[in-house]
mmCIF file of C-alpha atoms in Angstrom:
data_model
loop_
_atom_site.group_PDB
_atom_site.id
_atom_site.type_symbol
_atom_site.label_atom_id
_atom_site.label_comp_id
_atom_site.label_asym_id
_atom_site.label_seq_id
_atom_site.Cartn_x
_atom_site.Cartn_y
_atom_site.Cartn_z
ATOM 1 C CA MET A 8 -39.313 -6.231 -26.653
ATOM 2 C CA THR A 9 -37.673 -9.497 -26.659
ATOM 3 C CA SER A 10 -34.123 -10.096 -28.100
ATOM 4 C CA SER A 11 -33.808 -12.464 -31.065
ATOM 5 C CA SER A 12 -30.140 -12.569 -29.258
ATOM 6 C CA ALA A 13 -28.951 -15.552 -27.479
ATOM 7 C CA ALA A 14 -27.152 -12.528 -24.746
ATOM 8 C CA SER A 15 -28.878 -11.258 -21.788
ATOM 9 C CA ARG A 16 -30.868 -7.921 -21.906
ATOM 10 C CA ILE A 17 -29.898 -6.020 -19.031
ATOM 11 C CA ILE A 18 -33.312 -3.636 -18.155
ATOM 12 C CA PRO A 19 -32.600 -0.687 -16.336
ATOM 13 C CA VAL A 20 -35.913 -0.115 -13.970
ATOM 14 C CA GLY A 21 -34.873 3.358 -13.271
ATOM 15 C CA ASP A 22 -34.891 4.418 -16.794
ATOM 16 C CA VAL A 23 -38.328 2.708 -18.303
ATOM 17 C CA PRO A 24 -41.601 5.450 -17.053
ATOM 18 C CA TRP A 25 -44.269 5.285 -15.072
ATOM 19 C CA GLU A 26 -47.687 5.891 -17.202
ATOM 20 C CA ASP A 27 -51.049 5.557 -15.748
ATOM 21 C CA ALA A 28 -53.538 3.010 -15.848
ATOM 22 C CA ARG A 29 -56.546 3.508 -13.496
ATOM 23 C CA PRO A 30 -56.743 6.301 -10.551
ATOM 24 C CA GLY A 31 -54.051 5.806 -7.642
ATOM 25 C CA VAL A 32 -52.461 2.725 -9.680
ATOM 26 C CA ARG A 33 -49.035 3.467 -11.696
ATOM 27 C CA HIS A 34 -47.114 0.617 -13.842
ATOM 28 C CA LYS A 35 -43.925 0.874 -16.111
ATOM 29 C CA ARG A 36 -43.877 -1.778 -18.776
ATOM 30 C CA LEU A 37 -40.608 -3.265 -18.923
ATOM 31 C CA TRP A 38 -40.584 -6.409 -20.513
ATOM 32 C CA SER A 39 -43.032 -8.654 -23.173
ATOM 33 C CA ASP A 40 -43.511 -11.140 -25.802
ATOM 34 C CA PRO A 41 -46.215 -10.342 -27.562
ATOM 35 C CA ALA A 42 -45.479 -14.675 -29.102
ATOM 36 C CA THR A 43 -46.271 -16.008 -25.754
ATOM 37 C CA ALA A 44 -48.356 -12.993 -24.410
ATOM 38 C CA ARG A 45 -46.254 -12.748 -21.100
ATOM 39 C CA ARG A 46 -45.011 -9.564 -19.766
ATOM 40 C CA ALA A 47 -43.008 -8.524 -16.559
ATOM 41 C CA ILE A 48 -45.000 -4.666 -15.439
ATOM 42 C CA LEU A 49 -43.498 -2.703 -12.140
ATOM 43 C CA ALA A 50 -47.166 -1.711 -10.558
ATOM 44 C CA ARG A 51 -47.901 1.793 -8.159
ATOM 45 C CA TYR A 52 -50.899 1.737 -5.729
ATOM 46 C CA GLU A 53 -51.044 4.534 -3.939
ATOM 47 C CA PRO A 54 -52.990 4.131 0.131
ATOM 48 C CA GLY A 55 -56.665 3.395 -0.934
ATOM 49 C CA ALA A 56 -56.073 2.170 -4.377
ATOM 50 C CA ASP A 57 -57.700 -0.776 -6.032
ATOM 51 C CA LEU A 58 -58.424 -2.778 -8.777
ATOM 52 C CA PRO A 59 -62.100 -3.816 -9.860
ATOM 53 C CA LEU A 60 -62.969 -7.604 -9.876
ATOM 54 C CA HIS A 61 -61.813 -9.059 -12.284
ATOM 55 C CA ARG A 62 -60.795 -12.416 -13.942
ATOM 56 C CA HIS A 63 -57.144 -13.698 -15.282
ATOM 57 C CA VAL A 64 -57.655 -15.309 -18.674
ATOM 58 C CA GLY A 65 -53.929 -16.471 -17.989
ATOM 59 C CA ASP A 66 -51.967 -16.887 -14.911
ATOM 60 C CA GLU A 67 -49.885 -14.043 -12.936
ATOM 61 C CA LEU A 68 -46.998 -14.029 -10.407
ATOM 62 C CA VAL A 69 -47.082 -11.026 -8.473
ATOM 63 C CA PHE A 70 -43.506 -9.869 -5.911
ATOM 64 C CA VAL A 71 -44.591 -7.157 -3.753
ATOM 65 C CA LEU A 72 -41.814 -5.514 -2.562
ATOM 66 C CA GLU A 73 -43.098 -2.957 -0.626
ATOM 67 C CA GLY A 74 -46.158 -1.772 1.059
ATOM 68 C CA ALA A 75 -49.412 -4.853 1.076
ATOM 69 C CA ILE A 76 -51.575 -5.636 -1.331
ATOM 70 C CA ALA A 77 -55.000 -7.670 -0.951
ATOM 71 C CA ASP A 78 -57.668 -9.671 -1.972
ATOM 72 C CA ALA A 79 -60.278 -12.412 -1.199
ATOM 73 C CA SER A 80 -57.871 -14.695 0.301
ATOM 74 C CA GLY A 81 -55.728 -12.582 1.822
ATOM 75 C CA ALA A 82 -53.074 -9.765 2.414
ATOM 76 C CA LEU A 83 -49.792 -9.879 0.518
ATOM 77 C CA THR A 84 -46.717 -8.005 2.241
ATOM 78 C CA ALA A 85 -43.436 -7.294 1.560
ATOM 79 C CA GLY A 86 -41.197 -9.386 0.286
ATOM 80 C CA ASN A 87 -43.775 -12.832 -0.379
ATOM 81 C CA LEU A 88 -44.753 -14.288 -3.872
ATOM 82 C CA GLY A 89 -48.478 -13.573 -4.449
ATOM 83 C CA TYR A 90 -49.980 -16.346 -7.402
ATOM 84 C CA ARG A 91 -52.970 -15.796 -9.291
ATOM 85 C CA PRO A 92 -53.788 -18.724 -11.461
ATOM 86 C CA LYS A 93 -56.174 -18.857 -14.801
ATOM 87 C CA GLY A 94 -59.513 -17.987 -14.420
ATOM 88 C CA CYS A 95 -59.482 -16.361 -11.224
ATOM 89 C CA VAL A 96 -61.560 -13.857 -10.278
ATOM 90 C CA HIS A 97 -60.675 -11.688 -7.311
ATOM 91 C CA ALA A 98 -60.325 -7.337 -6.524
ATOM 92 C CA VAL A 99 -57.370 -5.927 -5.430
ATOM 93 C CA SER A 100 -56.994 -3.328 -2.433
ATOM 94 C CA SER A 101 -53.657 -1.450 -0.940
ATOM 95 C CA LYS A 102 -54.522 -0.061 2.190
ATOM 96 C CA ASN A 103 -51.484 1.797 2.981
ATOM 97 C CA GLY A 104 -49.730 1.440 -0.329
ATOM 98 C CA ALA A 105 -47.531 -0.636 -2.280
ATOM 99 C CA THR A 106 -44.620 -1.261 -5.591
ATOM 100 C CA VAL A 107 -44.948 -5.277 -7.338
ATOM 101 C CA LEU A 108 -43.491 -6.711 -9.273
ATOM 102 C CA ALA A 109 -46.158 -8.773 -12.065
ATOM 103 C CA ILE A 110 -45.244 -11.399 -13.954
ATOM 104 C CA VAL A 111 -48.394 -11.698 -16.276
ATOM 105 C CA THR A 112 -48.900 -14.352 -19.535
ATOM 106 C CA GLY A 113 -52.547 -13.631 -21.236
ATOM 107 C CA GLY A 114 -54.518 -10.956 -20.002
ATOM 108 C CA VAL A 115 -57.461 -10.006 -17.806
ATOM 109 C CA GLU A 116 -61.554 -9.226 -18.138
ATOM 110 C CA PRO A 117 -63.982 -7.528 -15.691
ATOM 111 C CA VAL A 118 -66.491 -9.217 -14.145
ATOM 112 C CA ALA A 119 -69.488 -9.037 -12.444
ATOM 113 C CA GLU A 120 -69.508 -11.351 -9.444
ATOM 114 C CA ARG A 121 -67.010 -14.484 -8.598
ATOM 115 C CA GLY A 122 -68.705 -16.941 -9.075
ATOM 116 C CA SER A 123 -66.419 -20.952 -7.867
ATOM 117 C CA ALA A 124 -63.517 -19.312 -9.554
ATOM 118 C CA PRO A 125 -60.431 -20.482 -8.496
ATOM 119 C CA ALA A 126 -58.570 -18.788 -5.685
ATOM 120 C CA SER A 127 -55.350 -16.605 -5.761
ATOM 121 C CA GLN A 128 -52.229 -17.885 -3.728
ATOM 122 C CA ILE A 129 -50.411 -16.520 -1.394
ATOM 123 C CA PHE A 130 -46.381 -18.082 -0.387
ATOM 124 C CA THR A 131 -44.657 -16.850 3.122
ATOM 125 C CA VAL A 132 -41.322 -16.455 1.813
ATOM 126 C CA SER A 133 -39.839 -16.509 4.751
ATOM 127 C CA ASP A 134 -41.429 -20.098 5.902
ATOM 128 C CA ILE A 135 -40.185 -22.111 2.479
ATOM 129 C CA PRO A 136 -36.560 -23.996 4.165
ATOM 130 C CA TRP A 137 -33.098 -22.485 2.043
ATOM 131 C CA VAL A 138 -31.477 -25.033 -0.471
ATOM 132 C CA ASP A 139 -27.498 -25.523 -0.957
ATOM 133 C CA THR A 140 -27.800 -26.092 -4.769
ATOM 134 C CA ARG A 141 -23.781 -25.288 -5.388
ATOM 135 C CA PRO A 142 -21.383 -23.705 -3.450
ATOM 136 C CA GLY A 143 -21.951 -20.038 -2.607
ATOM 137 C CA VAL A 144 -25.928 -20.097 -3.243
ATOM 138 C CA ARG A 145 -28.627 -21.162 -1.830
ATOM 139 C CA GLN A 146 -32.431 -21.457 -3.382
ATOM 140 C CA LYS A 147 -36.114 -21.250 -2.259
ATOM 141 C CA ARG A 148 -38.042 -22.701 -4.278
ATOM 142 C CA ILE A 149 -41.959 -20.819 -3.926
ATOM 143 C CA TRP A 150 -43.754 -22.010 -6.644
ATOM 144 C CA ASP A 151 -43.316 -24.560 -9.377
ATOM 145 C CA ASP A 152 -45.855 -25.854 -12.199
ATOM 146 C CA ALA A 153 -44.223 -29.218 -12.657
ATOM 147 C CA ALA A 154 -46.496 -29.200 -16.151
ATOM 148 C CA GLY A 155 -45.300 -26.368 -18.126
ATOM 149 C CA GLU A 156 -41.802 -26.702 -17.023
ATOM 150 C CA ARG A 157 -42.116 -23.076 -15.029
ATOM 151 C CA ARG A 158 -40.590 -22.101 -10.910
ATOM 152 C CA ALA A 159 -40.558 -18.998 -9.442
ATOM 153 C CA ILE A 160 -37.518 -19.375 -7.541
ATOM 154 C CA LEU A 161 -35.092 -16.969 -4.711
ATOM 155 C CA ALA A 162 -31.689 -16.946 -5.159
ATOM 156 C CA ARG A 163 -28.542 -16.072 -2.521
ATOM 157 C CA PHE A 164 -25.004 -15.647 -3.731
ATOM 158 C CA GLU A 165 -23.040 -15.356 -1.520
ATOM 159 C CA PRO A 166 -19.606 -12.808 -2.179
ATOM 160 C CA GLY A 167 -17.362 -14.344 -4.906
ATOM 161 C CA ALA A 168 -19.831 -16.589 -5.867
ATOM 162 C CA THR A 169 -20.716 -18.052 -9.559
ATOM 163 C CA LEU A 170 -22.469 -19.963 -11.464
ATOM 164 C CA PRO A 171 -20.791 -21.980 -14.495
ATOM 165 C CA PRO A 172 -21.352 -21.366 -17.904
ATOM 166 C CA HIS A 173 -24.764 -22.557 -19.484
ATOM 167 C CA ARG A 174 -26.922 -21.968 -21.130
ATOM 168 C CA HIS A 175 -30.810 -21.697 -20.919
ATOM 169 C CA VAL A 176 -32.837 -23.979 -22.926
ATOM 170 C CA GLY A 177 -36.395 -21.157 -22.165
ATOM 171 C CA ASP A 178 -36.520 -17.976 -20.559
ATOM 172 C CA GLU A 179 -35.713 -16.648 -17.509
ATOM 173 C CA LEU A 180 -36.864 -13.208 -15.422
ATOM 174 C CA ILE A 181 -34.268 -12.394 -12.529
ATOM 175 C CA PHE A 182 -35.075 -9.033 -10.967
ATOM 176 C CA LEU A 183 -32.409 -7.616 -8.268
ATOM 177 C CA VAL A 184 -33.838 -7.817 -4.841
ATOM 178 C CA GLU A 185 -30.068 -6.318 -3.334
ATOM 179 C CA GLY A 186 -26.572 -6.611 -4.164
ATOM 180 C CA ALA A 187 -25.765 -7.478 -7.901
ATOM 181 C CA ASN A 188 -24.654 -9.639 -9.725
ATOM 182 C CA ALA A 189 -22.877 -9.468 -13.803
ATOM 183 C CA ASP A 190 -22.851 -11.382 -16.602
ATOM 184 C CA GLU A 191 -21.031 -11.531 -20.530
ATOM 185 C CA SER A 192 -24.116 -8.194 -20.743
ATOM 186 C CA GLY A 193 -22.101 -6.575 -17.597
ATOM 187 C CA VAL A 194 -23.512 -5.857 -14.253
ATOM 188 C CA VAL A 195 -27.339 -6.161 -13.114
ATOM 189 C CA VAL A 196 -27.785 -3.557 -9.912
ATOM 190 C CA THR A 197 -30.391 -3.699 -7.157
ATOM 191 C CA GLY A 198 -34.335 -2.786 -8.204
ATOM 192 C CA ASP A 199 -33.393 -3.521 -11.817
ATOM 193 C CA VAL A 200 -34.782 -6.572 -14.346
ATOM 194 C CA ASN A 201 -32.397 -8.981 -16.322
ATOM 195 C CA TYR A 202 -33.959 -11.619 -19.163
ATOM 196 C CA ARG A 203 -32.229 -14.700 -20.518
ATOM 197 C CA PRO A 204 -33.622 -15.624 -23.469
ATOM 198 C CA ASN A 205 -33.730 -18.869 -24.888
ATOM 199 C CA GLY A 206 -30.551 -20.396 -26.806
ATOM 200 C CA CYS A 207 -28.861 -17.583 -23.732
ATOM 201 C CA VAL A 208 -25.323 -18.572 -22.684
ATOM 202 C CA HIS A 209 -23.432 -16.820 -19.733
ATOM 203 C CA THR A 210 -22.139 -17.315 -16.886
ATOM 204 C CA VAL A 211 -23.346 -15.449 -13.416
ATOM 205 C CA THR A 212 -20.793 -14.228 -11.522
ATOM 206 C CA THR A 213 -20.967 -11.291 -7.766
ATOM 207 C CA ARG A 214 -18.495 -9.938 -6.287
ATOM 208 C CA ASN A 215 -20.231 -8.342 -2.821
ATOM 209 C CA GLY A 216 -23.315 -10.885 -3.359
ATOM 210 C CA ALA A 217 -26.993 -10.579 -4.061
ATOM 211 C CA THR A 218 -30.698 -11.934 -3.910
ATOM 212 C CA VAL A 219 -32.471 -12.279 -7.229
ATOM 213 C CA LEU A 220 -35.918 -13.486 -7.376
ATOM 214 C CA ALA A 221 -36.279 -16.033 -10.581
ATOM 215 C CA VAL A 222 -38.906 -17.073 -12.985
ATOM 216 C CA VAL A 223 -38.086 -18.884 -15.200
ATOM 217 C CA TRP A 224 -39.517 -21.450 -18.198
ATOM 218 C CA GLY A 225 -37.885 -23.944 -18.704
ATOM 219 C CA ARG A 226 -34.791 -25.199 -17.792
ATOM 220 C CA THR A 227 -30.997 -24.755 -18.315
ATOM 221 C CA GLU A 228 -27.543 -27.458 -19.462
ATOM 222 C CA PRO A 229 -24.127 -27.182 -18.231
ATOM 223 C CA VAL A 230 -22.147 -25.742 -21.274
#
């Protein structure tokens, strides 16, 4: 589901079918890149649903859109981000139901015990300050992996704000939390995903404002 074009790709999430993943859990497979074993999944937990104990072979970022999920590290609630490092062993449950966006690298495997595996991490986004990055654009820098040139950012665009032409050196996935933005591929609306492949050159605009979650691999450079 990757694109060989340098254009961004808009993924209308409403057009992707739900699939049963396990009892009480459905998911939508939004995007994948077999070369890097990365994928983006929207998952919905019914009240009382759970994922049994498993190990992450690779890592995962999870953004909760509604409701809450929990593991041994605590509850991950709507608007917050969780990180499951490589080797993390945990079970996941949802008392009242939840909808989450997961950006996964690698896979998972069932295990019988937790042992001394690394714990998952919870980032409370409201505790992270906004940083002005350019006129009309602010960011919350939620998570960063300097060694892997990866980061997760919440960005807020004021009405009329723009990002001038730039090239992606590496790639990026964004999820529209609210509002809408646009580039040369079209308009990305609330609840949809936009994938910017390595080499993508584009300009980003927003007429009425937008809040986006961005997961970035690499960097950008002006053109």
